[in-house]
């Protein structure tokens, strides 16, 4: 493959990318995840996330890859590692911007890795910056305000909303989320998150249904069927407890009415033209009662669990989780072909300073 172009494989027009046999034989994978060594046990803090990590580890082994697992960033705290590829799911490492540490260390080591360049991971994880891009690209997004830790104060938002949603600006799985109609009641949550060293974003609540558009790296952005993410009846948003399996939530469903909302694909194409290449992502939207599509955020290196949006959407096309995992690894190698070949030869690629 000569390079990764910004083209779009829509729904059944696409297919997973396959690992070249010679690459498969040469791959030595370091699987890096917080619960990589937990054996699939439900975790008292992270819930089903530990089971997800074990699921992906088993999937990598099922592909016949040489896999070594680690649950610590310290596996990369060396001048050289024995592996030539890092499949990292490590995020929420206990410090700010932990999502980009593994990719930065891999760049230092000269080893290819899953996900996207550190700069893009950092951008995608900053909800404020993503919403700024959406606005500048003409994509509707709810009003918002950012509260940075440097200030440690929570003045009243400069926009009025019937309901506000508060959450960390860079966190995942709805950690720290709060919502309500009274700003004074929400203000303590903003201050508490700031005290935990989280930047905080406050958004206008938009009613409607949540729809995610999964995109898999297959040499190109392969846009899969949109999937609906229903909240529990009576809830305004899906909570951390639901996302991590501490509380029940209806299963992700195929969004049968997707053809009525071409903006779902149009907006995803627009953002892909700005942020490609990456290995896999999920673009999150809300469709309000009038039929207007709102862009909320996109997540690079999101959940590849068998019951989550990406794999459930791929299953509608006849593909299994293992097909998707193989595709994103193959895409990752092509995205970093120069670095991979250098790593195999024991060379490091360095920027000139």
PDB file of C-alpha atoms in Angstrom, residues 81-254:
ATOM      1  CA  UNK A  81      12.183  -2.945  24.507  1.00  0.00           C
ATOM      2  CA  UNK A  82      12.071  -6.511  23.200  1.00  0.00           C
ATOM      3  CA  UNK A  83       8.818  -5.967  21.262  1.00  0.00           C
ATOM      4  CA  UNK A  84       8.396  -4.177  17.938  1.00  0.00           C
ATOM      5  CA  UNK A  85       4.774  -3.086  18.338  1.00  0.00           C
ATOM      6  CA  UNK A  86       2.731  -1.729  21.259  1.00  0.00           C
ATOM      7  CA  UNK A  87      -1.008  -2.346  21.415  1.00  0.00           C
ATOM      8  CA  UNK A  88      -1.957   0.160  24.091  1.00  0.00           C
ATOM      9  CA  UNK A  89      -5.351   0.561  25.726  1.00  0.00           C
ATOM     10  CA  UNK A  90      -3.896   2.477  28.654  1.00  0.00           C
ATOM     11  CA  UNK A  91      -5.810   5.597  29.623  1.00  0.00           C
ATOM     12  CA  UNK A  92      -6.927   7.196  32.877  1.00  0.00           C
ATOM     13  CA  UNK A  93      -3.524   6.403  34.303  1.00  0.00           C
ATOM     14  CA  UNK A  94      -4.004   8.556  37.386  1.00  0.00           C
ATOM     15  CA  UNK A  95      -2.491  11.768  36.060  1.00  0.00           C
ATOM     16  CA  UNK A  96      -3.553  14.413  33.579  1.00  0.00           C
ATOM     17  CA  UNK A  97      -3.112  13.609  29.880  1.00  0.00           C
ATOM     18  CA  UNK A  98      -2.153  10.013  30.676  1.00  0.00           C
ATOM     19  CA  UNK A  99      -3.797   8.989  27.404  1.00  0.00           C
ATOM     20  CA  UNK A 100      -0.826  10.275  25.403  1.00  0.00           C
ATOM     21  CA  UNK A 101       2.025   8.956  27.551  1.00  0.00           C
ATOM     22  CA  UNK A 102       2.271   5.514  25.923  1.00  0.00           C
ATOM     23  CA  UNK A 103       2.315   6.964  22.416  1.00  0.00           C
ATOM     24  CA  UNK A 104       4.955   9.550  23.412  1.00  0.00           C
ATOM     25  CA  UNK A 105       7.155   6.840  24.920  1.00  0.00           C
ATOM     26  CA  UNK A 106       6.726   4.696  21.807  1.00  0.00           C
ATOM     27  CA  UNK A 107       7.825   7.642  19.666  1.00  0.00           C
ATOM     28  CA  UNK A 108      10.899   7.960  21.889  1.00  0.00           C
ATOM     29  CA  UNK A 109      11.632   4.235  21.547  1.00  0.00           C
ATOM     30  CA  UNK A 110      11.022   4.266  17.799  1.00  0.00           C
ATOM     31  CA  UNK A 111       8.353   1.565  18.021  1.00  0.00           C
ATOM     32  CA  UNK A 112       4.965   1.692  16.220  1.00  0.00           C
ATOM     33  CA  UNK A 113       1.848   1.641  18.371  1.00  0.00           C
ATOM     34  CA  UNK A 114      -1.936   1.500  18.312  1.00  0.00           C
ATOM     35  CA  UNK A 115      -4.025   4.648  18.125  1.00  0.00           C
ATOM     36  CA  UNK A 116      -2.822   7.905  16.627  1.00  0.00           C
ATOM     37  CA  UNK A 117       0.027  10.376  16.928  1.00  0.00           C
ATOM     38  CA  UNK A 118       0.365  11.910  20.416  1.00  0.00           C
ATOM     39  CA  UNK A 119      -0.704  15.319  19.111  1.00  0.00           C
ATOM     40  CA  UNK A 120      -3.946  13.878  17.726  1.00  0.00           C
ATOM     41  CA  UNK A 121      -4.612  11.818  20.855  1.00  0.00           C
ATOM     42  CA  UNK A 122      -4.210  14.983  22.917  1.00  0.00           C
ATOM     43  CA  UNK A 123      -6.482  16.946  20.621  1.00  0.00           C
ATOM     44  CA  UNK A 124      -9.200  14.266  20.545  1.00  0.00           C
ATOM     45  CA  UNK A 125      -9.137  13.980  24.337  1.00  0.00           C
ATOM     46  CA  UNK A 126      -9.746  17.713  24.772  1.00  0.00           C
ATOM     47  CA  UNK A 127     -13.524  18.093  24.436  1.00  0.00           C
ATOM     48  CA  UNK A 128     -13.274  21.892  24.341  1.00  0.00           C
ATOM     49  CA  UNK A 129     -10.910  21.865  21.357  1.00  0.00           C
ATOM     50  CA  UNK A 130     -13.010  19.267  19.538  1.00  0.00           C
ATOM     51  CA  UNK A 131     -16.161  21.334  19.990  1.00  0.00           C
ATOM     52  CA  UNK A 132     -14.279  24.381  18.704  1.00  0.00           C
ATOM     53  CA  UNK A 133     -13.376  22.413  15.582  1.00  0.00           C
ATOM     54  CA  UNK A 134     -16.970  21.247  15.152  1.00  0.00           C
ATOM     55  CA  UNK A 135     -18.196  24.828  15.369  1.00  0.00           C
ATOM     56  CA  UNK A 136     -15.580  26.028  12.882  1.00  0.00           C
ATOM     57  CA  UNK A 137     -16.550  23.230  10.466  1.00  0.00           C
ATOM     58  CA  UNK A 138     -20.202  24.289  10.581  1.00  0.00           C
ATOM     59  CA  UNK A 139     -21.296  21.301  12.676  1.00  0.00           C
ATOM     60  CA  UNK A 140     -23.902  22.180  15.328  1.00  0.00           C
ATOM     61  CA  UNK A 141     -22.629  21.555  18.856  1.00  0.00           C
ATOM     62  CA  UNK A 142     -24.191  22.504  22.205  1.00  0.00           C
ATOM     63  CA  UNK A 143     -23.090  25.706  23.906  1.00  0.00           C
ATOM     64  CA  UNK A 144     -20.251  25.113  26.328  1.00  0.00           C
ATOM     65  CA  UNK A 145     -17.718  26.691  28.631  1.00  0.00           C
ATOM     66  CA  UNK A 146     -14.307  25.444  29.694  1.00  0.00           C
ATOM     67  CA  UNK A 147     -12.948  25.759  33.259  1.00  0.00           C
ATOM     68  CA  UNK A 148      -9.192  25.192  33.443  1.00  0.00           C
ATOM     69  CA  UNK A 149      -7.377  24.082  36.597  1.00  0.00           C
ATOM     70  CA  UNK A 150      -5.174  27.181  36.535  1.00  0.00           C
ATOM     71  CA  UNK A 151      -8.132  29.232  37.766  1.00  0.00           C
ATOM     72  CA  UNK A 152      -9.751  26.930  40.378  1.00  0.00           C
ATOM     73  CA  UNK A 153     -12.993  28.925  40.225  1.00  0.00           C
ATOM     74  CA  UNK A 154     -16.411  28.293  38.746  1.00  0.00           C
ATOM     75  CA  UNK A 155     -18.184  31.479  37.691  1.00  0.00           C
ATOM     76  CA  UNK A 156     -21.669  31.190  36.210  1.00  0.00           C
ATOM     77  CA  UNK A 157     -21.481  30.037  32.560  1.00  0.00           C
ATOM     78  CA  UNK A 158     -21.774  32.804  29.995  1.00  0.00           C
ATOM     79  CA  UNK A 159     -24.693  31.001  28.354  1.00  0.00           C
ATOM     80  CA  UNK A 160     -28.154  30.171  29.649  1.00  0.00           C
ATOM     81  CA  UNK A 161     -29.501  26.620  29.516  1.00  0.00           C
ATOM     82  CA  UNK A 162     -32.518  24.836  30.940  1.00  0.00           C
ATOM     83  CA  UNK A 163     -30.217  21.987  31.954  1.00  0.00           C
ATOM     84  CA  UNK A 164     -26.432  21.820  32.276  1.00  0.00           C
ATOM     85  CA  UNK A 165     -24.061  18.862  31.967  1.00  0.00           C
ATOM     86  CA  UNK A 166     -20.768  18.938  33.895  1.00  0.00           C
ATOM     87  CA  UNK A 167     -17.858  16.559  33.237  1.00  0.00           C
ATOM     88  CA  UNK A 168     -14.062  16.440  33.084  1.00  0.00           C
ATOM     89  CA  UNK A 169     -12.822  17.913  29.841  1.00  0.00           C
ATOM     90  CA  UNK A 170     -10.376  15.085  29.146  1.00  0.00           C
ATOM     91  CA  UNK A 171     -11.769  12.009  30.879  1.00  0.00           C
ATOM     92  CA  UNK A 172     -13.654   9.019  29.491  1.00  0.00           C
ATOM     93  CA  UNK A 173     -16.673   6.830  30.251  1.00  0.00           C
ATOM     94  CA  UNK A 174     -18.619   9.766  31.766  1.00  0.00           C
ATOM     95  CA  UNK A 175     -16.435   9.799  34.883  1.00  0.00           C
ATOM     96  CA  UNK A 176     -17.359  12.679  37.206  1.00  0.00           C
ATOM     97  CA  UNK A 177     -20.469  13.550  35.235  1.00  0.00           C
ATOM     98  CA  UNK A 178     -23.238  15.586  36.827  1.00  0.00           C
ATOM     99  CA  UNK A 179     -26.280  17.238  35.344  1.00  0.00           C
ATOM    100  CA  UNK A 180     -29.076  19.451  36.543  1.00  0.00           C
ATOM    101  CA  UNK A 181     -31.060  22.642  36.112  1.00  0.00           C
ATOM    102  CA  UNK A 182     -29.602  24.690  38.973  1.00  0.00           C
ATOM    103  CA  UNK A 183     -26.093  26.034  38.406  1.00  0.00           C
ATOM    104  CA  UNK A 184     -25.525  26.728  42.091  1.00  0.00           C
ATOM    105  CA  UNK A 185     -26.163  23.059  42.867  1.00  0.00           C
ATOM    106  CA  UNK A 186     -23.721  21.974  40.135  1.00  0.00           C
ATOM    107  CA  UNK A 187     -20.979  24.438  41.070  1.00  0.00           C
ATOM    108  CA  UNK A 188     -19.562  22.253  43.917  1.00  0.00           C
ATOM    109  CA  UNK A 189     -19.047  19.393  41.428  1.00  0.00           C
ATOM    110  CA  UNK A 190     -17.105  21.720  39.115  1.00  0.00           C
ATOM    111  CA  UNK A 191     -14.904  22.836  42.007  1.00  0.00           C
ATOM    112  CA  UNK A 192     -14.398  19.238  43.174  1.00  0.00           C
ATOM    113  CA  UNK A 193     -13.246  18.149  39.723  1.00  0.00           C
ATOM    114  CA  UNK A 194     -10.911  21.134  39.455  1.00  0.00           C
ATOM    115  CA  UNK A 195      -9.450  20.148  42.820  1.00  0.00           C
ATOM    116  CA  UNK A 196      -8.788  16.666  41.384  1.00  0.00           C
ATOM    117  CA  UNK A 197      -6.710  18.387  38.676  1.00  0.00           C
ATOM    118  CA  UNK A 198      -9.348  17.936  35.963  1.00  0.00           C
ATOM    119  CA  UNK A 199     -10.152  20.693  33.529  1.00  0.00           C
ATOM    120  CA  UNK A 200     -13.956  20.853  33.413  1.00  0.00           C
ATOM    121  CA  UNK A 201     -16.375  21.412  30.562  1.00  0.00           C
ATOM    122  CA  UNK A 202     -19.938  22.596  31.139  1.00  0.00           C
ATOM    123  CA  UNK A 203     -22.363  22.023  28.273  1.00  0.00           C
ATOM    124  CA  UNK A 204     -25.912  22.946  27.447  1.00  0.00           C
ATOM    125  CA  UNK A 205     -28.037  19.805  27.654  1.00  0.00           C
ATOM    126  CA  UNK A 206     -29.681  18.925  24.347  1.00  0.00           C
ATOM    127  CA  UNK A 207     -32.547  16.390  24.541  1.00  0.00           C
ATOM    128  CA  UNK A 208     -32.736  13.544  22.058  1.00  0.00           C
ATOM    129  CA  UNK A 209     -31.215  10.198  21.177  1.00  0.00           C
ATOM    130  CA  UNK A 210     -27.507   9.390  21.181  1.00  0.00           C
ATOM    131  CA  UNK A 211     -26.071   7.915  17.991  1.00  0.00           C
ATOM    132  CA  UNK A 212     -22.471   6.852  17.427  1.00  0.00           C
ATOM    133  CA  UNK A 213     -20.782   6.435  14.060  1.00  0.00           C
ATOM    134  CA  UNK A 214     -17.920   3.909  14.320  1.00  0.00           C
ATOM    135  CA  UNK A 215     -14.930   4.265  12.007  1.00  0.00           C
ATOM    136  CA  UNK A 216     -12.352   1.523  11.536  1.00  0.00           C
ATOM    137  CA  UNK A 217      -8.951   2.019   9.974  1.00  0.00           C
ATOM    138  CA  UNK A 218      -8.842  -0.216   6.909  1.00  0.00           C
ATOM    139  CA  UNK A 219      -6.178   1.605   4.934  1.00  0.00           C
ATOM    140  CA  UNK A 220      -8.852   4.289   4.692  1.00  0.00           C
ATOM    141  CA  UNK A 221     -11.535   5.438   7.121  1.00  0.00           C
ATOM    142  CA  UNK A 222     -14.158   2.683   6.946  1.00  0.00           C
ATOM    143  CA  UNK A 223     -17.411   4.195   8.191  1.00  0.00           C
ATOM    144  CA  UNK A 224     -19.673   1.569   9.746  1.00  0.00           C
ATOM    145  CA  UNK A 225     -23.392   1.585  10.448  1.00  0.00           C
ATOM    146  CA  UNK A 226     -24.527   4.182  13.019  1.00  0.00           C
ATOM    147  CA  UNK A 227     -25.495   2.685  16.362  1.00  0.00           C
ATOM    148  CA  UNK A 228     -27.919   4.017  18.982  1.00  0.00           C
ATOM    149  CA  UNK A 229     -26.823   4.290  22.618  1.00  0.00           C
ATOM    150  CA  UNK A 230     -29.992   4.393  24.727  1.00  0.00           C
ATOM    151  CA  UNK A 231     -29.829   5.795  28.256  1.00  0.00           C
ATOM    152  CA  UNK A 232     -31.728   4.096  31.050  1.00  0.00           C
ATOM    153  CA  UNK A 233     -35.358   5.193  31.117  1.00  0.00           C
ATOM    154  CA  UNK A 234     -35.693   8.393  33.123  1.00  0.00           C
ATOM    155  CA  UNK A 235     -32.010   9.296  32.795  1.00  0.00           C
ATOM    156  CA  UNK A 236     -30.832  12.283  30.775  1.00  0.00           C
ATOM    157  CA  UNK A 237     -27.370  10.854  30.034  1.00  0.00           C
ATOM    158  CA  UNK A 238     -25.599   7.500  30.250  1.00  0.00           C
ATOM    159  CA  UNK A 239     -23.561   7.422  33.462  1.00  0.00           C
ATOM    160  CA  UNK A 240     -20.143   6.070  34.405  1.00  0.00           C
ATOM    161  CA  UNK A 241     -21.821   3.348  36.461  1.00  0.00           C
ATOM    162  CA  UNK A 242     -23.724   2.174  33.383  1.00  0.00           C
ATOM    163  CA  UNK A 243     -20.720   2.343  31.054  1.00  0.00           C
ATOM    164  CA  UNK A 244     -18.597   0.319  33.464  1.00  0.00           C
ATOM    165  CA  UNK A 245     -21.213  -2.297  34.301  1.00  0.00           C
ATOM    166  CA  UNK A 246     -22.093  -1.206  37.861  1.00  0.00           C
ATOM    167  CA  UNK A 247     -25.648  -0.432  36.728  1.00  0.00           C
ATOM    168  CA  UNK A 248     -27.775  -1.834  33.929  1.00  0.00           C
ATOM    169  CA  UNK A 249     -28.179  -0.058  30.625  1.00  0.00           C
ATOM    170  CA  UNK A 250     -30.059  -1.154  27.494  1.00  0.00           C
ATOM    171  CA  UNK A 251     -27.798  -2.731  24.860  1.00  0.00           C
ATOM    172  CA  UNK A 252     -26.425  -0.759  21.936  1.00  0.00           C
ATOM    173  CA  UNK A 253     -28.767  -1.035  18.959  1.00  0.00           C
ATOM    174  CA  UNK A 254     -28.536  -0.632  15.203  1.00  0.00           C
TER     175      UNK A 254
END
